[in-house]
mmCIF file of C-alpha atoms in Angstrom:
data_model
loop_
_atom_site.group_PDB
_atom_site.id
_atom_site.type_symbol
_atom_site.label_atom_id
_atom_site.label_comp_id
_atom_site.label_asym_id
_atom_site.label_seq_id
_atom_site.Cartn_x
_atom_site.Cartn_y
_atom_site.Cartn_z
ATOM 1 C CA MET Y 1 25.229 -8.996 25.266
ATOM 2 C CA ARG Y 2 25.913 -6.649 23.260
ATOM 3 C CA LYS Y 3 24.720 -3.273 23.587
ATOM 4 C CA LYS Y 4 22.133 -2.062 20.448
ATOM 5 C CA PHE Y 5 23.316 0.964 18.978
ATOM 6 C CA LEU Y 6 20.680 3.860 18.936
ATOM 7 C CA LYS Y 7 21.522 7.696 17.564
ATOM 8 C CA LYS Y 8 18.740 10.290 17.827
ATOM 9 C CA ILE Y 9 17.809 12.127 14.702
ATOM 10 C CA SER Y 10 19.659 15.379 14.231
ATOM 11 C CA THR Y 11 18.161 18.727 15.464
ATOM 12 C CA VAL Y 12 20.391 20.994 13.798
ATOM 13 C CA GLY Y 13 16.997 21.757 11.566
ATOM 14 C CA LEU Y 14 16.605 24.311 8.968
ATOM 15 C CA ALA Y 15 19.960 26.272 10.351
ATOM 16 C CA ALA Y 16 21.456 23.080 8.761
ATOM 17 C CA VAL Y 17 19.547 23.196 6.173
ATOM 18 C CA ALA Y 18 20.033 26.974 5.568
ATOM 19 C CA ALA Y 19 23.923 26.223 5.567
ATOM 20 C CA VAL Y 20 23.852 23.824 2.972
ATOM 21 C CA GLY Y 21 22.368 26.840 1.393
ATOM 22 C CA LEU Y 22 25.525 28.896 0.882
ATOM 23 C CA LEU Y 23 27.763 25.797 0.500
ATOM 24 C CA ALA Y 24 27.823 27.791 -3.478
ATOM 25 C CA GLY Y 25 29.531 30.761 -1.379
ATOM 26 C CA CYS Y 26 32.403 29.314 0.570
ATOM 27 C CA GLY Y 27 32.737 25.453 -1.588
ATOM 28 C CA LYS Y 28 34.159 24.740 -4.749
ATOM 29 C CA THR Y 29 32.426 23.686 -8.026
ATOM 30 C CA ASP Y 30 33.720 21.430 -10.846
ATOM 31 C CA GLN Y 31 32.808 22.765 -14.469
ATOM 32 C CA SER Y 32 33.134 19.692 -15.835
ATOM 33 C CA SER Y 33 30.520 17.487 -14.420
ATOM 34 C CA LYS Y 34 27.854 15.894 -16.394
ATOM 35 C CA SER Y 35 25.941 18.424 -13.971
ATOM 36 C CA SER Y 36 25.837 21.984 -14.696
ATOM 37 C CA LYS Y 37 27.410 22.891 -11.506
ATOM 38 C CA THR Y 38 27.877 20.837 -8.522
ATOM 39 C CA ILE Y 39 29.225 21.803 -5.220
ATOM 40 C CA TYR Y 40 31.109 20.675 -2.598
ATOM 41 C CA ARG Y 41 33.096 20.999 0.991
ATOM 42 C CA THR Y 42 36.942 20.855 1.432
ATOM 43 C CA VAL Y 43 37.634 18.830 5.107
ATOM 44 C CA ASP Y 44 38.577 22.297 6.407
ATOM 45 C CA GLU Y 45 35.303 23.845 5.841
ATOM 46 C CA ILE Y 46 33.434 21.588 7.218
ATOM 47 C CA LYS Y 47 35.542 21.203 10.347
ATOM 48 C CA LYS Y 48 34.605 25.411 10.722
ATOM 49 C CA SER Y 49 31.320 24.662 10.700
ATOM 50 C CA GLY Y 50 31.402 22.155 13.108
ATOM 51 C CA THR Y 51 28.979 19.628 10.857
ATOM 52 C CA ILE Y 52 28.947 17.340 8.027
ATOM 53 C CA ASN Y 53 26.636 16.226 6.073
ATOM 54 C CA ILE Y 54 25.878 12.812 5.431
ATOM 55 C CA GLY Y 55 23.177 10.854 3.258
ATOM 56 C CA VAL Y 56 22.023 7.664 5.272
ATOM 57 C CA PHE Y 57 19.107 5.393 4.014
ATOM 58 C CA SER Y 58 16.466 6.071 7.371
ATOM 59 C CA ASP Y 59 14.126 2.781 5.612
ATOM 60 C CA LYS Y 60 16.550 -0.135 4.533
ATOM 61 C CA ALA Y 61 17.580 -1.997 7.725
ATOM 62 C CA PRO Y 62 19.827 -3.087 9.026
ATOM 63 C CA PHE Y 63 22.245 -0.950 7.255
ATOM 64 C CA GLY Y 64 20.227 2.483 7.683
ATOM 65 C CA TYR Y 65 16.927 3.532 9.419
ATOM 66 C CA VAL Y 66 15.063 5.050 11.266
ATOM 67 C CA ASP Y 67 13.173 2.588 14.746
ATOM 68 C CA GLU Y 68 9.885 3.049 16.320
ATOM 69 C CA ASN Y 69 11.696 5.865 18.975
ATOM 70 C CA GLY Y 70 12.495 8.150 15.753
ATOM 71 C CA GLU Y 71 16.283 7.378 16.147
ATOM 72 C CA TYR Y 72 18.816 6.476 13.356
ATOM 73 C CA GLN Y 73 20.088 3.456 13.242
ATOM 74 C CA GLY Y 74 22.467 0.136 11.288
ATOM 75 C CA TYR Y 75 25.760 -0.687 10.431
ATOM 76 C CA ASP Y 76 26.213 3.102 7.819
ATOM 77 C CA ILE Y 77 25.118 5.158 10.887
ATOM 78 C CA TYR Y 78 27.505 3.290 13.632
ATOM 79 C CA PHE Y 79 30.708 3.778 10.338
ATOM 80 C CA ALA Y 80 28.993 7.616 10.042
ATOM 81 C CA GLU Y 81 29.347 8.271 13.967
ATOM 82 C CA ARG Y 82 32.709 7.336 13.885
ATOM 83 C CA LEU Y 83 33.124 10.104 11.138
ATOM 84 C CA GLY Y 84 31.989 12.389 13.678
ATOM 85 C CA LYS Y 85 33.761 11.930 15.708
ATOM 86 C CA ASP Y 86 37.045 11.621 14.314
ATOM 87 C CA LEU Y 87 36.623 14.830 12.230
ATOM 88 C CA GLY Y 88 35.181 16.308 15.613
ATOM 89 C CA VAL Y 89 32.441 17.946 14.628
ATOM 90 C CA LYS Y 90 27.839 16.847 14.416
ATOM 91 C CA ILE Y 91 26.259 14.788 12.529
ATOM 92 C CA ASN Y 92 23.467 16.170 10.021
ATOM 93 C CA TYR Y 93 21.583 13.069 8.662
ATOM 94 C CA VAL Y 94 20.047 13.819 5.804
ATOM 95 C CA SER Y 95 17.541 11.078 4.802
ATOM 96 C CA THR Y 96 18.140 9.870 0.913
ATOM 97 C CA GLU Y 97 16.903 6.887 -1.995
ATOM 98 C CA ALA Y 98 18.422 5.135 -4.066
ATOM 99 C CA ALA Y 99 18.394 7.254 -6.485
ATOM 100 C CA ASN Y 100 18.825 10.531 -5.470
ATOM 101 C CA ARG Y 101 22.359 10.307 -4.056
ATOM 102 C CA ILE Y 102 24.051 11.278 -6.672
ATOM 103 C CA GLU Y 103 22.113 14.457 -7.187
ATOM 104 C CA TYR Y 104 22.157 14.888 -3.222
ATOM 105 C CA LEU Y 105 26.097 15.079 -3.458
ATOM 106 C CA GLN Y 106 26.286 17.195 -6.759
ATOM 107 C CA THR Y 107 23.959 20.203 -5.854
ATOM 108 C CA GLY Y 108 25.760 20.063 -2.122
ATOM 109 C CA LYS Y 109 22.919 18.449 0.343
ATOM 110 C CA VAL Y 110 25.102 16.998 0.958
ATOM 111 C CA ASP Y 111 28.695 15.966 2.311
ATOM 112 C CA VAL Y 112 28.969 12.469 1.913
ATOM 113 C CA ILE Y 113 26.522 9.112 1.160
ATOM 114 C CA LEU Y 114 26.730 6.822 3.120
ATOM 115 C CA ALA Y 115 23.862 4.433 1.595
ATOM 116 C CA ASN Y 116 24.725 1.026 0.744
ATOM 117 C CA PHE Y 117 26.246 3.028 -2.091
ATOM 118 C CA THR Y 118 27.447 -0.298 -4.645
ATOM 119 C CA VAL Y 119 30.905 1.136 -6.775
ATOM 120 C CA THR Y 120 29.997 1.134 -10.707
ATOM 121 C CA ASP Y 121 31.981 2.278 -13.286
ATOM 122 C CA GLU Y 122 28.602 4.284 -14.260
ATOM 123 C CA ARG Y 123 28.328 6.109 -11.111
ATOM 124 C CA ALA Y 124 31.958 6.174 -10.238
ATOM 125 C CA GLU Y 125 31.593 9.138 -13.433
ATOM 126 C CA GLU Y 126 29.315 11.203 -11.849
ATOM 127 C CA VAL Y 127 30.995 10.380 -8.033
ATOM 128 C CA ASP Y 128 34.519 10.263 -6.226
ATOM 129 C CA PHE Y 129 34.230 6.659 -4.286
ATOM 130 C CA ALA Y 130 36.584 5.918 -0.696
ATOM 131 C CA LEU Y 131 37.872 2.989 -0.148
ATOM 132 C CA PRO Y 132 35.324 0.119 0.051
ATOM 133 C CA TYR Y 133 34.245 -1.177 3.472
ATOM 134 C CA MET Y 134 31.986 -4.048 2.783
ATOM 135 C CA ASN Y 135 31.627 -7.153 -0.033
ATOM 136 C CA VAL Y 136 28.318 -7.602 -2.315
ATOM 137 C CA SER Y 137 26.372 -9.054 -4.960
ATOM 138 C CA LEU Y 138 22.863 -9.431 -5.618
ATOM 139 C CA GLY Y 139 20.519 -12.073 -4.922
ATOM 140 C CA VAL Y 140 16.765 -12.871 -5.878
ATOM 141 C CA VAL Y 141 14.035 -13.750 -2.775
ATOM 142 C CA SER Y 142 10.191 -15.086 -3.630
ATOM 143 C CA HIS Y 143 8.006 -16.744 -1.932
ATOM 144 C CA LYS Y 144 8.043 -20.228 -0.905
ATOM 145 C CA GLU Y 145 5.883 -22.371 -2.833
ATOM 146 C CA HIS Y 146 6.992 -21.040 -5.707
ATOM 147 C CA VAL Y 147 10.996 -19.760 -5.283
ATOM 148 C CA ILE Y 148 12.709 -18.749 -8.512
ATOM 149 C CA THR Y 149 16.056 -20.429 -8.693
ATOM 150 C CA ASP Y 150 16.334 -19.281 -11.680
ATOM 151 C CA LEU Y 151 15.253 -15.825 -14.284
ATOM 152 C CA SER Y 152 14.518 -18.466 -16.476
ATOM 153 C CA GLN Y 153 11.685 -19.653 -14.562
ATOM 154 C CA VAL Y 154 9.708 -15.726 -14.221
ATOM 155 C CA GLY Y 155 6.773 -16.037 -16.764
ATOM 156 C CA ALA Y 156 6.404 -13.665 -19.447
ATOM 157 C CA ASP Y 157 3.272 -11.769 -18.015
ATOM 158 C CA GLU Y 158 5.049 -11.884 -14.192
ATOM 159 C CA GLN Y 159 6.779 -9.150 -12.752
ATOM 160 C CA VAL Y 160 10.020 -8.792 -10.798
ATOM 161 C CA ILE Y 161 10.459 -5.880 -7.906
ATOM 162 C CA VAL Y 162 13.548 -3.680 -8.097
ATOM 163 C CA ILE Y 163 14.306 -0.665 -6.907
ATOM 164 C CA SER Y 164 14.883 3.052 -8.764
ATOM 165 C CA GLY Y 165 18.406 3.833 -9.517
ATOM 166 C CA THR Y 166 19.823 0.740 -7.792
ATOM 167 C CA THR Y 167 22.189 -2.160 -9.456
ATOM 168 C CA ALA Y 168 19.595 -4.314 -9.500
ATOM 169 C CA GLU Y 169 17.712 -2.428 -11.674
ATOM 170 C CA THR Y 170 20.470 -2.092 -13.717
ATOM 171 C CA TYR Y 171 21.820 -5.784 -14.431
ATOM 172 C CA LEU Y 172 18.671 -6.584 -14.952
ATOM 173 C CA THR Y 173 17.410 -3.985 -17.112
ATOM 174 C CA LYS Y 174 20.716 -5.099 -19.062
ATOM 175 C CA ASN Y 175 21.098 -8.639 -19.137
ATOM 176 C CA TYR Y 176 17.471 -9.581 -18.791
ATOM 177 C CA PRO Y 177 15.388 -6.950 -20.670
ATOM 178 C CA ASP Y 178 12.621 -9.620 -20.929
ATOM 179 C CA ILE Y 179 12.135 -9.792 -18.420
ATOM 180 C CA LYS Y 180 9.121 -7.318 -17.132
ATOM 181 C CA LEU Y 181 10.414 -4.849 -14.172
ATOM 182 C CA GLN Y 182 7.710 -3.391 -10.699
ATOM 183 C CA LYS Y 183 9.664 -0.190 -9.835
ATOM 184 C CA PHE Y 184 9.552 1.201 -6.481
ATOM 185 C CA ASP Y 185 11.710 4.601 -5.594
ATOM 186 C CA THR Y 186 11.894 3.372 -1.440
ATOM 187 C CA TYR Y 187 12.932 0.388 0.170
ATOM 188 C CA ALA Y 188 10.125 0.080 2.779
ATOM 189 C CA ALA Y 189 7.740 0.784 -1.190
ATOM 190 C CA ALA Y 190 8.462 -2.279 -1.824
ATOM 191 C CA LYS Y 191 8.922 -4.292 0.951
ATOM 192 C CA SER Y 192 4.990 -3.722 1.235
ATOM 193 C CA ALA Y 193 4.620 -4.051 -2.368
ATOM 194 C CA PHE Y 194 6.174 -8.136 -2.144
ATOM 195 C CA GLU Y 195 4.323 -9.190 1.442
ATOM 196 C CA ASN Y 196 1.256 -7.911 -0.686
ATOM 197 C CA GLY Y 197 1.191 -10.315 -3.158
ATOM 198 C CA THR Y 198 2.828 -7.470 -6.250
ATOM 199 C CA GLY Y 199 5.688 -9.923 -7.763
ATOM 200 C CA VAL Y 200 7.268 -13.213 -8.101
ATOM 201 C CA ALA Y 201 10.540 -12.324 -6.704
ATOM 202 C CA TRP Y 202 12.470 -9.488 -5.227
ATOM 203 C CA ALA Y 203 16.188 -8.690 -7.126
ATOM 204 C CA ASN Y 204 18.152 -6.379 -4.684
ATOM 205 C CA ASP Y 205 21.705 -6.636 -3.169
ATOM 206 C CA ASN Y 206 21.881 -9.736 -1.034
ATOM 207 C CA THR Y 207 21.993 -8.369 2.063
ATOM 208 C CA GLU Y 208 18.897 -6.989 1.831
ATOM 209 C CA VAL Y 209 16.699 -9.798 0.560
ATOM 210 C CA ILE Y 210 18.659 -12.177 3.378
ATOM 211 C CA ALA Y 211 18.029 -10.477 6.112
ATOM 212 C CA PHE Y 212 14.502 -9.886 4.635
ATOM 213 C CA ALA Y 213 13.735 -13.508 4.545
ATOM 214 C CA LYS Y 214 15.638 -14.269 7.953
ATOM 215 C CA GLU Y 215 13.179 -11.355 9.041
ATOM 216 C CA ASN Y 216 9.271 -13.070 7.438
ATOM 217 C CA GLU Y 217 8.867 -15.979 6.610
ATOM 218 C CA GLY Y 218 6.963 -17.783 3.983
ATOM 219 C CA TYR Y 219 9.635 -16.282 1.823
ATOM 220 C CA THR Y 220 13.374 -17.757 0.706
ATOM 221 C CA ILE Y 221 16.586 -16.988 -1.357
ATOM 222 C CA GLY Y 222 16.503 -19.149 -4.779
ATOM 223 C CA ILE Y 223 19.134 -17.034 -5.951
ATOM 224 C CA ASP Y 224 22.012 -15.721 -3.190
ATOM 225 C CA SER Y 225 24.721 -14.773 -5.579
ATOM 226 C CA LEU Y 226 23.784 -12.928 -9.290
ATOM 227 C CA GLY Y 227 25.737 -11.756 -11.497
ATOM 228 C CA SER Y 228 29.517 -10.142 -10.271
ATOM 229 C CA SER Y 229 30.461 -9.475 -7.011
ATOM 230 C CA ASP Y 230 30.661 -5.232 -6.070
ATOM 231 C CA THR Y 231 31.495 -3.805 -2.789
ATOM 232 C CA ILE Y 232 29.667 -0.694 -1.488
ATOM 233 C CA ALA Y 233 32.129 2.348 -0.453
ATOM 234 C CA PRO Y 234 31.575 5.659 0.852
ATOM 235 C CA ALA Y 235 31.047 8.246 -2.227
ATOM 236 C CA VAL Y 236 31.809 12.185 -2.282
ATOM 237 C CA THR Y 237 31.213 14.883 -4.621
ATOM 238 C CA LYS Y 238 33.509 14.352 -7.497
ATOM 239 C CA GLY Y 239 36.612 16.086 -7.627
ATOM 240 C CA ASN Y 240 36.073 16.558 -3.401
ATOM 241 C CA THR Y 241 39.885 15.358 -3.218
ATOM 242 C CA SER Y 242 40.303 17.119 0.289
ATOM 243 C CA LEU Y 243 37.674 15.277 1.736
ATOM 244 C CA LEU Y 244 38.701 12.201 -0.046
ATOM 245 C CA ASP Y 245 41.597 11.700 0.800
ATOM 246 C CA TRP Y 246 40.600 11.776 4.413
ATOM 247 C CA LEU Y 247 38.395 9.532 4.437
ATOM 248 C CA ASN Y 248 40.509 6.531 2.159
ATOM 249 C CA GLU Y 249 43.730 7.062 5.530
ATOM 250 C CA GLU Y 250 40.456 7.208 7.576
ATOM 251 C CA ILE Y 251 39.110 3.998 6.689
ATOM 252 C CA GLU Y 252 42.958 2.341 6.433
ATOM 253 C CA THR Y 253 43.491 3.757 10.174
ATOM 254 C CA LEU Y 254 40.283 1.882 10.997
ATOM 255 C CA GLY Y 255 40.730 -1.391 9.568
ATOM 256 C CA LYS Y 256 43.870 -1.594 11.856
ATOM 257 C CA GLU Y 257 41.647 -2.338 14.723
ATOM 258 C CA LYS Y 258 39.349 -4.200 12.533
ATOM 259 C CA PHE Y 259 36.712 -1.009 13.037
ATOM 260 C CA PHE Y 260 34.021 -3.041 10.676
ATOM 261 C CA HIS Y 261 34.415 -6.860 11.934
ATOM 262 C CA LYS Y 262 32.405 -4.788 15.354
ATOM 263 C CA ASP Y 263 30.437 -2.390 13.655
ATOM 264 C CA TYR Y 264 29.004 -6.004 11.944
ATOM 265 C CA GLU Y 265 28.922 -7.102 14.648
ATOM 266 C CA GLU Y 266 27.292 -4.341 17.012
ATOM 267 C CA THR Y 267 24.443 -3.797 13.942
ATOM 268 C CA LEU Y 268 24.013 -6.844 11.191
ATOM 269 C CA ALA Y 269 24.824 -10.163 13.745
ATOM 270 C CA ASP Y 270 21.291 -10.766 14.608
ATOM 271 C CA ALA Y 271 20.621 -10.582 11.060
ATOM 272 C CA TYR Y 272 22.840 -12.628 8.767
ATOM 273 C CA GLY Y 273 24.276 -14.402 11.691
ATOM 274 C CA LEU Y 274 27.836 -14.471 12.258
ATOM 275 C CA ASP Y 275 29.231 -17.268 9.309
ATOM 276 C CA TYR Y 276 28.161 -14.300 6.733
ATOM 277 C CA GLU Y 277 30.443 -11.406 8.383
ATOM 278 C CA ASP Y 278 34.710 -13.230 7.096
ATOM 279 C CA THR Y 279 32.728 -13.086 3.295
ATOM 280 C CA LEU Y 280 30.495 -9.329 4.007
ATOM 281 C CA VAL Y 281 33.318 -7.471 5.674
ATOM 282 C CA VAL Y 282 35.878 -5.032 4.212
ATOM 283 C CA GLU Y 283 39.157 -3.564 5.950
ATOM 284 C CA SER Y 284 40.888 -0.713 5.463
ATOM 285 C CA GLY Y 285 40.152 -1.436 1.818
ATOM 286 C CA VAL Y 286 41.326 -4.716 0.857
ATOM 287 C CA VAL Y 287 39.050 -6.960 -1.124
ATOM 288 C CA GLU Y 288 40.829 -10.271 -0.304
ATOM 289 C CA SER Y 289 40.169 -12.737 -3.696
ATOM 290 C CA ASN Y 290 37.584 -16.121 -2.591
#
């Protein structure tokens, strides 16, 4: 039996918040960013402080979520724990939503984002992505009594649910401008609305919709791959080469021990089964072509 991975929410509390507020005095700024002032800490500064601030989802199982006992769990949390261990620091988890991941980096609220962050050219203009650790594409889940196998089946008066700030929103807005989108800020709100009858379909990362369909009766994956295949990677503030270089070396090292396969087996196998493991997992930042 696999040991269930648990991580209690950091109790750093007000002290951590105060420390973040002081980052401008000890970190670096990048005046070339779209933000008027971006803040970041180098690896040495993080080690000296004894704490790294990592942005994660708190409501997106099985990647990052808080369980009924108030404990952080998931694929990204498992990875974050290893980062903290190898840096020799404690972790202050900062709950983030899809739409504010870039803002949290630019304002110094977090040092790293590990929140199922898909790499795109647009985002790469505002943050620096490390090597990837997972493959992903978009998918669409719908009700079994009205399965959407092609987006042309969405009626003029029907809506598709998306999360604000995600690649699903960007893709549908660009490629299917006539489809009405019902946007939510959080995954929990989107799930609740979909379960209560809002929308004929929900477009999101295929990993998310696959898990949803497996966990909830009455739903099916009509489209398991939409658009191009992308990757998920950690992100740091634009220009923070110190932390970016450390992360890249760490990911390459972890790949030698098949760390992300173990991570998958500990945190994702229950949701997806082992058949998806080699398709979804990326080791050492190397994306293998099919």
